[in-house]
PDB file of C-alpha atoms and ligand atoms in Angstrom:
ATOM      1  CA  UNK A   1     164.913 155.466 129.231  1.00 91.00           C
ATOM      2  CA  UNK A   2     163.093 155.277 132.553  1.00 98.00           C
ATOM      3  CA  UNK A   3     163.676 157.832 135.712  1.00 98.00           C
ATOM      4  CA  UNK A   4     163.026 156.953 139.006  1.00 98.00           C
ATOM      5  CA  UNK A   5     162.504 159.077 141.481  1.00 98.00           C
ATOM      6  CA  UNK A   6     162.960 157.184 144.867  1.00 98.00           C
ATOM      7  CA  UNK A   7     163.959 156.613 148.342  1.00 98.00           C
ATOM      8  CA  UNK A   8     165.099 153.808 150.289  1.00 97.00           C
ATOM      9  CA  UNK A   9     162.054 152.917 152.051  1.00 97.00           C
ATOM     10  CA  UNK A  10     159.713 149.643 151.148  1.00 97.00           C
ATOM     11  CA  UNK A  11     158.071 151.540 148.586  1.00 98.00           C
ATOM     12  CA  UNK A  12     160.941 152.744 146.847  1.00 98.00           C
ATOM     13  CA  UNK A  13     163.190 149.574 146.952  1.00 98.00           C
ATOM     14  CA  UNK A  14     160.018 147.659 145.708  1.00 98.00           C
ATOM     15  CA  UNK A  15     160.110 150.036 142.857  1.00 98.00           C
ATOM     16  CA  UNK A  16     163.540 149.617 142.345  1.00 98.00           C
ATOM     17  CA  UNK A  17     164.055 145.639 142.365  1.00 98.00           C
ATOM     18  CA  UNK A  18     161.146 146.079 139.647  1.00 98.00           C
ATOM     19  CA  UNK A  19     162.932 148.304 137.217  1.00 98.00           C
ATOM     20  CA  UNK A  20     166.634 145.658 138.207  1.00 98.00           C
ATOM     21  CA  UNK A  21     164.863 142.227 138.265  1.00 98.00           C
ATOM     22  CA  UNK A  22     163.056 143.040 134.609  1.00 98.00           C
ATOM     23  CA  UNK A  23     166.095 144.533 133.513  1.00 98.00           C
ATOM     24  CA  UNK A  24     164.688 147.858 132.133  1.00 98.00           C
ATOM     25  CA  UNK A  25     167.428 150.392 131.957  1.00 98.00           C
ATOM     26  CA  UNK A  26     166.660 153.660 134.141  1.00 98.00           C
ATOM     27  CA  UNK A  27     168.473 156.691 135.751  1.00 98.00           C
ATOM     28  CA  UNK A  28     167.605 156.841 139.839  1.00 98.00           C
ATOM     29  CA  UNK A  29     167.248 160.573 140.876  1.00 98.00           C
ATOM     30  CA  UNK A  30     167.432 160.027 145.029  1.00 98.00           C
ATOM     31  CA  UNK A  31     165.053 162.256 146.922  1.00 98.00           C
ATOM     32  CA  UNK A  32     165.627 163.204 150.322  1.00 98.00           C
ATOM     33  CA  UNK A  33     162.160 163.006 152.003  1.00 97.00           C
ATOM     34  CA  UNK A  34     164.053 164.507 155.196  1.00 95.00           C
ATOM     35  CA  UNK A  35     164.372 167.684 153.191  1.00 98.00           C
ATOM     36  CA  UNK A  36     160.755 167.536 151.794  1.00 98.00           C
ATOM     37  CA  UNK A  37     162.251 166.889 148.515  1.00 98.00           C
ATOM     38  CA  UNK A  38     158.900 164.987 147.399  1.00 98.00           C
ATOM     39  CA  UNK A  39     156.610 168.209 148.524  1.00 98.00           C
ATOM     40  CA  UNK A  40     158.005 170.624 145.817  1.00 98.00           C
ATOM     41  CA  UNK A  41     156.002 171.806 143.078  1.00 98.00           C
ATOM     42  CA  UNK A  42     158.012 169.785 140.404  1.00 98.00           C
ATOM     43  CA  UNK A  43     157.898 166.781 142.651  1.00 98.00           C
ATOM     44  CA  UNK A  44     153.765 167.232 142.689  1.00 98.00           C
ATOM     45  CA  UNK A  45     153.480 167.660 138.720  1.00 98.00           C
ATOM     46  CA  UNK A  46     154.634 164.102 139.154  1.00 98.00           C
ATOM     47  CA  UNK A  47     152.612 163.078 141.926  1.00 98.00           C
ATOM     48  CA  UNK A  48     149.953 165.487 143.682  1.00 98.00           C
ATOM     49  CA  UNK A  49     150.036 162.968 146.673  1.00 98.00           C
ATOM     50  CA  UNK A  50     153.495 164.278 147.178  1.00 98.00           C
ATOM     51  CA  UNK A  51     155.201 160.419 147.538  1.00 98.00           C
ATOM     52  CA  UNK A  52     158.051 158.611 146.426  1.00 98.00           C
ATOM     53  CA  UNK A  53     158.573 156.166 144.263  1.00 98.00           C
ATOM     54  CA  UNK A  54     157.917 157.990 140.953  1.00 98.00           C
ATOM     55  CA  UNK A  55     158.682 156.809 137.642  1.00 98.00           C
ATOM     56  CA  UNK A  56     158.468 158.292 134.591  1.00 98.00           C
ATOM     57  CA  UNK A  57     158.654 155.933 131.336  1.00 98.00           C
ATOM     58  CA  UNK A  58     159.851 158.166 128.179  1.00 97.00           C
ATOM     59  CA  UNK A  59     158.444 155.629 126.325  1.00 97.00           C
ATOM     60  CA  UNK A  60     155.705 154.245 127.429  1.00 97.00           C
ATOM     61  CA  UNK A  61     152.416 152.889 126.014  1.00 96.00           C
ATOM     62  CA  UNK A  62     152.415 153.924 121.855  1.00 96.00           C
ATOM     63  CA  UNK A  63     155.704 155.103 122.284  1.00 96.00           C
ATOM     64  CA  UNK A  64     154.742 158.364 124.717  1.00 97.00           C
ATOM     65  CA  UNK A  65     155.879 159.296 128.054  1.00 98.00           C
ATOM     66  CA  UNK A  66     154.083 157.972 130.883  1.00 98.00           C
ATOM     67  CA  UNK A  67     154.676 159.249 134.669  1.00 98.00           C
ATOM     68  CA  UNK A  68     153.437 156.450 137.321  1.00 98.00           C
ATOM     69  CA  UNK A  69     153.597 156.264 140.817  1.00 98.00           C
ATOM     70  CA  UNK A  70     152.435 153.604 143.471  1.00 98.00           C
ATOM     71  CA  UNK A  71     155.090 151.016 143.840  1.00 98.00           C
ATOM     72  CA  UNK A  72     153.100 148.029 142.850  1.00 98.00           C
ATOM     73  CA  UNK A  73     151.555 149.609 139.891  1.00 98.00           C
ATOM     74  CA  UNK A  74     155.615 150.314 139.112  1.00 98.00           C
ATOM     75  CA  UNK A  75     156.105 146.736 139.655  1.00 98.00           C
ATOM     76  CA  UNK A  76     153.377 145.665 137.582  1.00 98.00           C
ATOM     77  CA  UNK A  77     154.221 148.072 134.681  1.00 98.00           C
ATOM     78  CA  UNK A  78     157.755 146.821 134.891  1.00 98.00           C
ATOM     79  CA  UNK A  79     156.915 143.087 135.179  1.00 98.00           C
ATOM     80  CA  UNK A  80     154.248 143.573 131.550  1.00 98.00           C
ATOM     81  CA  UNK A  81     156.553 146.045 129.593  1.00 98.00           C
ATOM     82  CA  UNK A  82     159.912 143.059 129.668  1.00 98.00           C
ATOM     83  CA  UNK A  83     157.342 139.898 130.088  1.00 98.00           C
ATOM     84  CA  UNK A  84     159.348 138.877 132.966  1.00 98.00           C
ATOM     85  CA  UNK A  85     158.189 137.511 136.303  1.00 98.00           C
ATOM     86  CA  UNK A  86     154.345 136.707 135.862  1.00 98.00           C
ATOM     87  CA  UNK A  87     153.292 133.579 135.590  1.00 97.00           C
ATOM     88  CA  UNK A  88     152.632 132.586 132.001  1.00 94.00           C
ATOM     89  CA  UNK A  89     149.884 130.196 132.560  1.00 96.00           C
ATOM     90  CA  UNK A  90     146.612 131.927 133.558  1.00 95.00           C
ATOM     91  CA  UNK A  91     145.894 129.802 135.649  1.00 97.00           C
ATOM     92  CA  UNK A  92     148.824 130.111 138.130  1.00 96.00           C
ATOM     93  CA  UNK A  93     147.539 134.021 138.037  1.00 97.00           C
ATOM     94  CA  UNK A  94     145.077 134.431 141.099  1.00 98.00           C
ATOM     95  CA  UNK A  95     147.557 133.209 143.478  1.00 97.00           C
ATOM     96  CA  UNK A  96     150.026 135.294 142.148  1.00 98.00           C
ATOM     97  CA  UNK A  97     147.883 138.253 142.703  1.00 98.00           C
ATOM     98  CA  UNK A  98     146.715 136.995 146.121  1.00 98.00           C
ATOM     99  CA  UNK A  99     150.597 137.154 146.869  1.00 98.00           C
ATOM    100  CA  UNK A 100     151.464 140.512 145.769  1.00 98.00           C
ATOM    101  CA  UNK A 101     148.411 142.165 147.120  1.00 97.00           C
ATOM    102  CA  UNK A 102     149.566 140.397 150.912  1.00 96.00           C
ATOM    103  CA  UNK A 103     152.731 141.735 150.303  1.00 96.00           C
ATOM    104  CA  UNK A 104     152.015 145.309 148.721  1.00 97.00           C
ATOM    105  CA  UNK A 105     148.826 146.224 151.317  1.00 97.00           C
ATOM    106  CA  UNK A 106     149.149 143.787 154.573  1.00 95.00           C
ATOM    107  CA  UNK A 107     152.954 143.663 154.885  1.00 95.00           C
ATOM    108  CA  UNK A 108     154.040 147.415 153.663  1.00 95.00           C
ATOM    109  CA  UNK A 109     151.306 149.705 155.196  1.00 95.00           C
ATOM    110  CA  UNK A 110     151.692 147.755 158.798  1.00 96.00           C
ATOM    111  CA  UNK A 111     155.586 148.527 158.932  1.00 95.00           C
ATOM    112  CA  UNK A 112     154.255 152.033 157.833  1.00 95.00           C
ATOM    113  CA  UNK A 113     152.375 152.409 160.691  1.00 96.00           C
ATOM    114  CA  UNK A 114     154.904 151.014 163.247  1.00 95.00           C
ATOM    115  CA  UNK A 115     157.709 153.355 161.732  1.00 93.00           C
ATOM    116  CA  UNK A 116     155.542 155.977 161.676  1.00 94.00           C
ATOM    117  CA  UNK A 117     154.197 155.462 165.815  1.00 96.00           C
ATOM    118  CA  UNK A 118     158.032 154.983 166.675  1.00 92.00           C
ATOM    119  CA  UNK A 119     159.386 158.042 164.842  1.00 91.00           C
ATOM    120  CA  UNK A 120     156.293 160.594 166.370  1.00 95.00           C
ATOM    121  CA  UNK A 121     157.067 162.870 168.979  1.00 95.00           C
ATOM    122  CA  UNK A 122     155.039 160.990 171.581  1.00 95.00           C
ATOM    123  CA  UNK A 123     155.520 157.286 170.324  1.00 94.00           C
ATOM    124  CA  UNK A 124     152.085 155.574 172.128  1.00 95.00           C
ATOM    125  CA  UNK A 125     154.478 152.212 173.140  1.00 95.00           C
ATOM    126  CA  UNK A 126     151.000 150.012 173.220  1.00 96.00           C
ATOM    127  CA  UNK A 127     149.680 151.116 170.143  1.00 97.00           C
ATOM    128  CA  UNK A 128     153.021 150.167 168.502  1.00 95.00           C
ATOM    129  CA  UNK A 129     153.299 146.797 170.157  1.00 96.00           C
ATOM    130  CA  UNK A 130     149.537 146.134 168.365  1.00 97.00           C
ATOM    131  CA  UNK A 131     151.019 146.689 165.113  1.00 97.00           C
ATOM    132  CA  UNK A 132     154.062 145.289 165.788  1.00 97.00           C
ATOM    133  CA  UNK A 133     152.028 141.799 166.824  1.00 97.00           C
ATOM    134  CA  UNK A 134     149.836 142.207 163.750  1.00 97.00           C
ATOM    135  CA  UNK A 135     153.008 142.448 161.247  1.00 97.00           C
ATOM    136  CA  UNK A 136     154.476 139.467 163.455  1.00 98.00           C
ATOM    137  CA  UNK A 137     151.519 137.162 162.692  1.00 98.00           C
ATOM    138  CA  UNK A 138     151.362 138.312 158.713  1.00 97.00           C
ATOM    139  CA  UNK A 139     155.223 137.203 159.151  1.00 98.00           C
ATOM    140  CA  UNK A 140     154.231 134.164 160.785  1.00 98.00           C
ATOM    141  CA  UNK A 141     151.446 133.440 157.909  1.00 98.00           C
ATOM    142  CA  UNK A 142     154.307 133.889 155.193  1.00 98.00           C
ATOM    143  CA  UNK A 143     156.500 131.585 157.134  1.00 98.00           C
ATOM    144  CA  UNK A 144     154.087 129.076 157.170  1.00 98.00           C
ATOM    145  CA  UNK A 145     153.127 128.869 153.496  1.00 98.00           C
ATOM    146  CA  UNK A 146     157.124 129.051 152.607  1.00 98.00           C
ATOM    147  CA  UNK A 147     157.074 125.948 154.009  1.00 98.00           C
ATOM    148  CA  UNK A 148     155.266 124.571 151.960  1.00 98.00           C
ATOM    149  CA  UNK A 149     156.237 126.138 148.688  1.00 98.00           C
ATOM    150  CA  UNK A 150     159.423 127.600 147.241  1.00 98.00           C
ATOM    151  CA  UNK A 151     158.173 130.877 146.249  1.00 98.00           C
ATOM    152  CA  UNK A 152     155.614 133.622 147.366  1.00 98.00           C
ATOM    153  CA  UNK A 153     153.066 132.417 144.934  1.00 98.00           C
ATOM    154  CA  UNK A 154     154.031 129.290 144.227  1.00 97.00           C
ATOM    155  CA  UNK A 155     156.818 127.273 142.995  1.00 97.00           C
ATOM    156  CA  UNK A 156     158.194 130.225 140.022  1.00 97.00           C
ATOM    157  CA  UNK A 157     159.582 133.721 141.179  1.00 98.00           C
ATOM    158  CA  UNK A 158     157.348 136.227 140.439  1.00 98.00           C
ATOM    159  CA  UNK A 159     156.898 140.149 141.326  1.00 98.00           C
ATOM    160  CA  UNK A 160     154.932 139.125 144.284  1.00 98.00           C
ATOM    161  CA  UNK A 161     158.777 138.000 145.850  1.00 98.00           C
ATOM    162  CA  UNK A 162     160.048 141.077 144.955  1.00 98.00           C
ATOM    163  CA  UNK A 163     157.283 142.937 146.746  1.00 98.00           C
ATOM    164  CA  UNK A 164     157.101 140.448 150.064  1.00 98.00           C
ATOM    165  CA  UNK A 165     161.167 140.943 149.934  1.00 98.00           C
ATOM    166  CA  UNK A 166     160.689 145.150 149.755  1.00 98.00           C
ATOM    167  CA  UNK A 167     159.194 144.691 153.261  1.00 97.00           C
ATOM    168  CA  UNK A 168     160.673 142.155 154.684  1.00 98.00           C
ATOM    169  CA  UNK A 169     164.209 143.618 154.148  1.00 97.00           C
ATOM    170  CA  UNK A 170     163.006 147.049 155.830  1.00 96.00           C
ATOM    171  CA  UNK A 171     161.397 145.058 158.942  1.00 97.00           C
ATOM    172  CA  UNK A 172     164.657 142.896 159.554  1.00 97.00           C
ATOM    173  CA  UNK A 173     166.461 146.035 159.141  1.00 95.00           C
ATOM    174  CA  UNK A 174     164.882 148.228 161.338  1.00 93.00           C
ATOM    175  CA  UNK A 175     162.561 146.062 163.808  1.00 95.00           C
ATOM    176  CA  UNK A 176     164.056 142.940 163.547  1.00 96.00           C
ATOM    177  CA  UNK A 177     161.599 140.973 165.905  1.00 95.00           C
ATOM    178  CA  UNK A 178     158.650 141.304 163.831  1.00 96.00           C
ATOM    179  CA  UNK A 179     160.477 138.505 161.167  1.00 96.00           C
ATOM    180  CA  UNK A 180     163.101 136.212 164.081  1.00 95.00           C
ATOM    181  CA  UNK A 181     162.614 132.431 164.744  1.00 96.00           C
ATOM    182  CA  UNK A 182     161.193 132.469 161.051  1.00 98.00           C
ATOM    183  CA  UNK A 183     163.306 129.520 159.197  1.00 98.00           C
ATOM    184  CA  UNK A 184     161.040 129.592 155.824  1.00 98.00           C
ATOM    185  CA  UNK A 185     160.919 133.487 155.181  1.00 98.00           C
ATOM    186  CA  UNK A 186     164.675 133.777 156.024  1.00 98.00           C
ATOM    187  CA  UNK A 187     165.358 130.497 153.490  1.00 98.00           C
ATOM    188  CA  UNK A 188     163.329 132.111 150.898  1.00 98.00           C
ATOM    189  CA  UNK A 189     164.885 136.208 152.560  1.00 98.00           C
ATOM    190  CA  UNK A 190     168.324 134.485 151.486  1.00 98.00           C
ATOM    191  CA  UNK A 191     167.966 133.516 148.202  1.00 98.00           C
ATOM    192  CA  UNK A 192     166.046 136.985 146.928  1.00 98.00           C
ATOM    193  CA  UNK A 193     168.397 138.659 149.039  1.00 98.00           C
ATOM    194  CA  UNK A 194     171.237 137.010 146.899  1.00 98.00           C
ATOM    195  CA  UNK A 195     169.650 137.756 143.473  1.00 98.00           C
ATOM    196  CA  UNK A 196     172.344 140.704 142.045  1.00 98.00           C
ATOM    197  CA  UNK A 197     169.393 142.788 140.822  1.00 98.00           C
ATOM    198  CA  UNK A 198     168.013 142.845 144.531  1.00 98.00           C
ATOM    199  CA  UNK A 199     171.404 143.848 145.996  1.00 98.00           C
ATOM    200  CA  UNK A 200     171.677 146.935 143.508  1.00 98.00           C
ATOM    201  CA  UNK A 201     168.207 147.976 144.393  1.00 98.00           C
ATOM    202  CA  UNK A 202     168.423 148.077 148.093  1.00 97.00           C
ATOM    203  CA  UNK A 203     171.646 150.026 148.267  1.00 96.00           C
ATOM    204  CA  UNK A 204     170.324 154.077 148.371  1.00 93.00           C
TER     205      UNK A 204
HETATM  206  N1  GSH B   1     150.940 153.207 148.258  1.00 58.29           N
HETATM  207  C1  GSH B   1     152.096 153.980 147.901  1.00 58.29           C
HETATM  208  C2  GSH B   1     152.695 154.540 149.178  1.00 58.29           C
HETATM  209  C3  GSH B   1     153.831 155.511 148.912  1.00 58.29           C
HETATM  210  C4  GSH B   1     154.397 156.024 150.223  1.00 58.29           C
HETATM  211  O1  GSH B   1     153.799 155.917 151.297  1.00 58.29           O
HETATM  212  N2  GSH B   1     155.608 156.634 150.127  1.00 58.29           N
HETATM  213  C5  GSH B   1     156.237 157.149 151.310  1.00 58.29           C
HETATM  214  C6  GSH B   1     157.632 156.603 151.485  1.00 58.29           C
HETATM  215  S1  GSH B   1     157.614 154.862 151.632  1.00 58.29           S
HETATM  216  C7  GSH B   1     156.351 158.659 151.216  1.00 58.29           C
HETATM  217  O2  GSH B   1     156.656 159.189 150.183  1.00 58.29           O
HETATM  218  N3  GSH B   1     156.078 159.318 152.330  1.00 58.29           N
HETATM  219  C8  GSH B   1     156.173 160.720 152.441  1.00 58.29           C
HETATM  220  C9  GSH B   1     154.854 161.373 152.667  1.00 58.29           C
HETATM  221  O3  GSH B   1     153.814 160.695 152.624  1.00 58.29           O
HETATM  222  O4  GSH B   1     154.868 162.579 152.915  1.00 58.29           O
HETATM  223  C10 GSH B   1     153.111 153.115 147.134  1.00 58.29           C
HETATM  224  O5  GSH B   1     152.999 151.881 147.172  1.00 58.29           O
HETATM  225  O6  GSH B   1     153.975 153.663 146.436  1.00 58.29           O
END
């Protein structure tokens, strides 16, 4: 059995549509990072750098509990432990990783930054527009390519959808902008969206 500890922010609905879409049974314990929920001393056994999504695995590697935080490695984990969603053939690999890492560090840590600007007490409007622009043209870039193929990485669904779709789902939600006039993305936003594993992990 697997616990989650998570919130429903990119990071912890990434984690989340990793432990639904490889099907690996697990209890969610919500924290409230409002009430500093993820600062307490149990919270930092888990995690010194006092952040959600934790997971801890009682069964991990050789059959002993393993805690593990940082969404993607979650995803990762998740993806190797039930052999789902990585692409089989080695060779299909490095653009699967290009993918995820786009996703996970261009996509995630940009609406980070914009949420974070916007929710300050003195919100620096230019500074927020930048980032807002720079997220809008990773966007764009993602658009583009799902033009041209079916999937993130390719023409097979892999954890590198699941990731893209963690931060596409907050943007639309919550700066909807950064991801309009975007045909592809909201083709391939639709049919992820749609996946019953993805709907269970993005209610919190
Ligand atoms: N790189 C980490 C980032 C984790 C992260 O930034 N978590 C945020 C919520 S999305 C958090 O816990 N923020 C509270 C804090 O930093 O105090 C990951 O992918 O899991």
């Amino acid at each position: 059995m697997i616990d989650l500890y998570a919130a429903g922010t990119t990071n912890g609905i990434r984690a989340r549509i990793a432990l639904e879409e490889c099907g690996l049974a697990y209890t969610l314990h919500p924290i409230a990072l409002e009430k500093g929920e993820h600062k307490t001393p149990q919270f930092l056994a888990m995690n010194p750098m006092g952040q959600i999504p934790v997971m801890v695995d009682r069964e991990g590697p050789g059959g002993q509990p393993l805690t593990l935080s940082q969404s993607t490695a979650i995803l990762l984990y998740a993806a190797e432990k039930s052999g789902k969603h990585l692409p089989k053939d080695p060779a299909k690999r490095p653009a699967m990783l290009q993918a995820l890492m786009s996703a996970s560090t261009d996509v995630t840590p940009t609406i980070g930054v914009v949420f974070g600007i916007n929710r300050s007490k003195e919100p620096h409007a230019p500074t927020a527009e930048m980032f807002k622009g720079r997220l809008k043209g990773t966007f764009k870039v993602w658009d583009e390519s799902l033009g041209k193929r079916k999937y993130a990485a390719g023409e097979d669904l892999t954890v590198a959808d699941f990731s893209l779709y963690a931060g596409y789902v907050r943007a639309r939600a919550v700066i909807a902008d950064t991801c309009e006039g975007m045909p592809n993305l909201e083709r391939w936003a639709k049919e992820i969206g749609a996946r019953p594993g993805v709907q269970r992990a993005v209610k919190f």
